[in-house]
Amino acid sequence: MNKKAIIGICCGVAAIAAIVLVIVLMNKGDDLSNLRNISVFEMNGSVKIARDGKNMDAVKNMKLRSGDDVEVGNDSYLRLCLDDDK
């Protein structure tokens, strides 16, 4: 094979790879299966969740949202469950 043929093949492979990459990146935003799920698994004592300007007590199996602030009191603990559906 001559040098021009090798360069042509490399350019073709690079173009196909670029097209595939663009297609994957464009469709990535539509796939919600990669979102993280975080929920309260176990707790003891005082555990407060601040969400949208409101404060609430945490409860078992409560799903946390992006932006939630979690406060665990002294002598208290909180265990979270991450992505139990994956």
Short mmCIF file of C-alpha atoms in Angstrom, two decimals:
data_model
loop_
_atom_site.label_atom_id
_atom_site.label_comp_id
_atom_site.label_asym_id
_atom_site.label_seq_id
_atom_site.Cartn_x
_atom_site.Cartn_y
_atom_site.Cartn_z
CA MET A 1 0.00 0.00 0.00
CA ASN A 2 1.24 3.44 -0.77
CA LYS A 3 1.34 6.39 1.59
CA LYS A 4 -1.74 8.15 0.06
CA ALA A 5 -3.90 5.05 0.52
CA ILE A 6 -2.91 4.71 4.18
CA ILE A 7 -3.65 8.40 4.81
CA GLY A 8 -7.02 8.04 3.08
CA ILE A 9 -7.96 5.02 5.20
CA CYS A 10 -6.92 6.81 8.41
CA CYS A 11 -8.99 9.88 7.47
CA GLY A 12 -12.00 7.67 6.74
CA VAL A 13 -11.72 5.88 10.07
CA ALA A 14 -11.33 9.19 11.90
CA ALA A 15 -14.42 10.60 10.14
CA ILE A 16 -16.52 7.56 11.07
CA ALA A 17 -15.33 7.75 14.68
CA ALA A 18 -16.23 11.45 14.83
CA ILE A 19 -19.73 10.77 13.47
CA VAL A 20 -20.31 7.99 16.01
CA LEU A 21 -19.08 10.23 18.83
CA VAL A 22 -21.45 13.04 17.82
CA ILE A 23 -24.40 10.62 17.66
CA VAL A 24 -23.59 9.20 21.11
CA LEU A 25 -23.20 12.65 22.68
CA MET A 26 -26.43 13.93 21.12
CA ASN A 27 -28.42 10.99 22.48
CA LYS A 28 -26.81 11.03 25.91
CA GLY A 29 -29.09 13.79 27.18
CA ASP A 30 -32.20 11.73 26.40
CA ASP A 31 -31.09 8.70 28.42
CA LEU A 32 -32.23 9.13 32.02
CA SER A 33 -31.07 5.67 33.12
CA ASN A 34 -27.69 7.00 34.20
CA LEU A 35 -29.11 9.31 36.88
CA ARG A 36 -28.07 8.68 40.46
CA ASN A 37 -30.65 7.59 43.01
CA ILE A 38 -29.85 8.40 46.63
CA SER A 39 -32.21 7.48 49.44
CA VAL A 40 -32.16 7.24 53.22
CA PHE A 41 -31.37 3.63 54.11
CA GLU A 42 -30.99 3.81 57.88
CA MET A 43 -30.81 6.56 60.44
CA ASN A 44 -30.78 7.19 64.16
CA GLY A 45 -31.17 10.46 66.00
CA SER A 46 -31.71 13.85 64.45
CA VAL A 47 -31.40 14.01 60.65
CA LYS A 48 -32.79 17.09 58.89
CA ILE A 49 -33.19 17.74 55.16
CA ALA A 50 -33.36 21.30 53.79
CA ARG A 51 -35.11 21.38 50.40
CA ASP A 52 -36.43 24.39 48.50
CA GLY A 53 -36.24 26.61 51.57
CA LYS A 54 -38.14 24.13 53.78
CA ASN A 55 -36.74 21.97 56.59
CA MET A 56 -38.03 18.45 57.20
CA ASP A 57 -37.12 15.39 59.19
CA ALA A 58 -35.56 12.58 57.19
CA VAL A 59 -37.44 9.29 57.06
CA LYS A 60 -36.40 5.82 55.93
CA ASN A 61 -36.59 5.31 52.13
CA MET A 62 -36.84 9.06 51.52
CA LYS A 63 -35.35 9.93 48.12
CA LEU A 64 -32.89 12.80 48.15
CA ARG A 65 -32.80 15.37 45.37
CA SER A 66 -30.03 17.40 43.84
CA GLY A 67 -29.51 20.47 46.00
CA ASP A 68 -30.78 18.94 49.26
CA ASP A 69 -28.79 19.89 52.34
CA VAL A 70 -28.49 17.13 54.92
CA GLU A 71 -27.71 17.84 58.57
CA VAL A 72 -26.93 15.00 60.96
CA GLY A 73 -27.10 15.92 64.63
CA ASN A 74 -24.57 15.09 67.34
CA ASP A 75 -24.67 11.44 68.41
CA SER A 76 -26.77 10.66 65.30
CA TYR A 77 -25.98 8.76 62.13
CA LEU A 78 -27.28 8.38 58.60
CA ARG A 79 -26.67 5.62 56.06
CA LEU A 80 -27.56 6.31 52.44
CA CYS A 81 -28.40 3.89 49.67
CA LEU A 82 -26.83 4.78 46.32
CA ASP A 83 -28.16 3.42 43.01
CA ASP A 84 -29.89 0.32 44.33
CA ASP A 85 -31.59 -0.04 40.93
CA LYS A 86 -28.39 -0.52 38.93
#
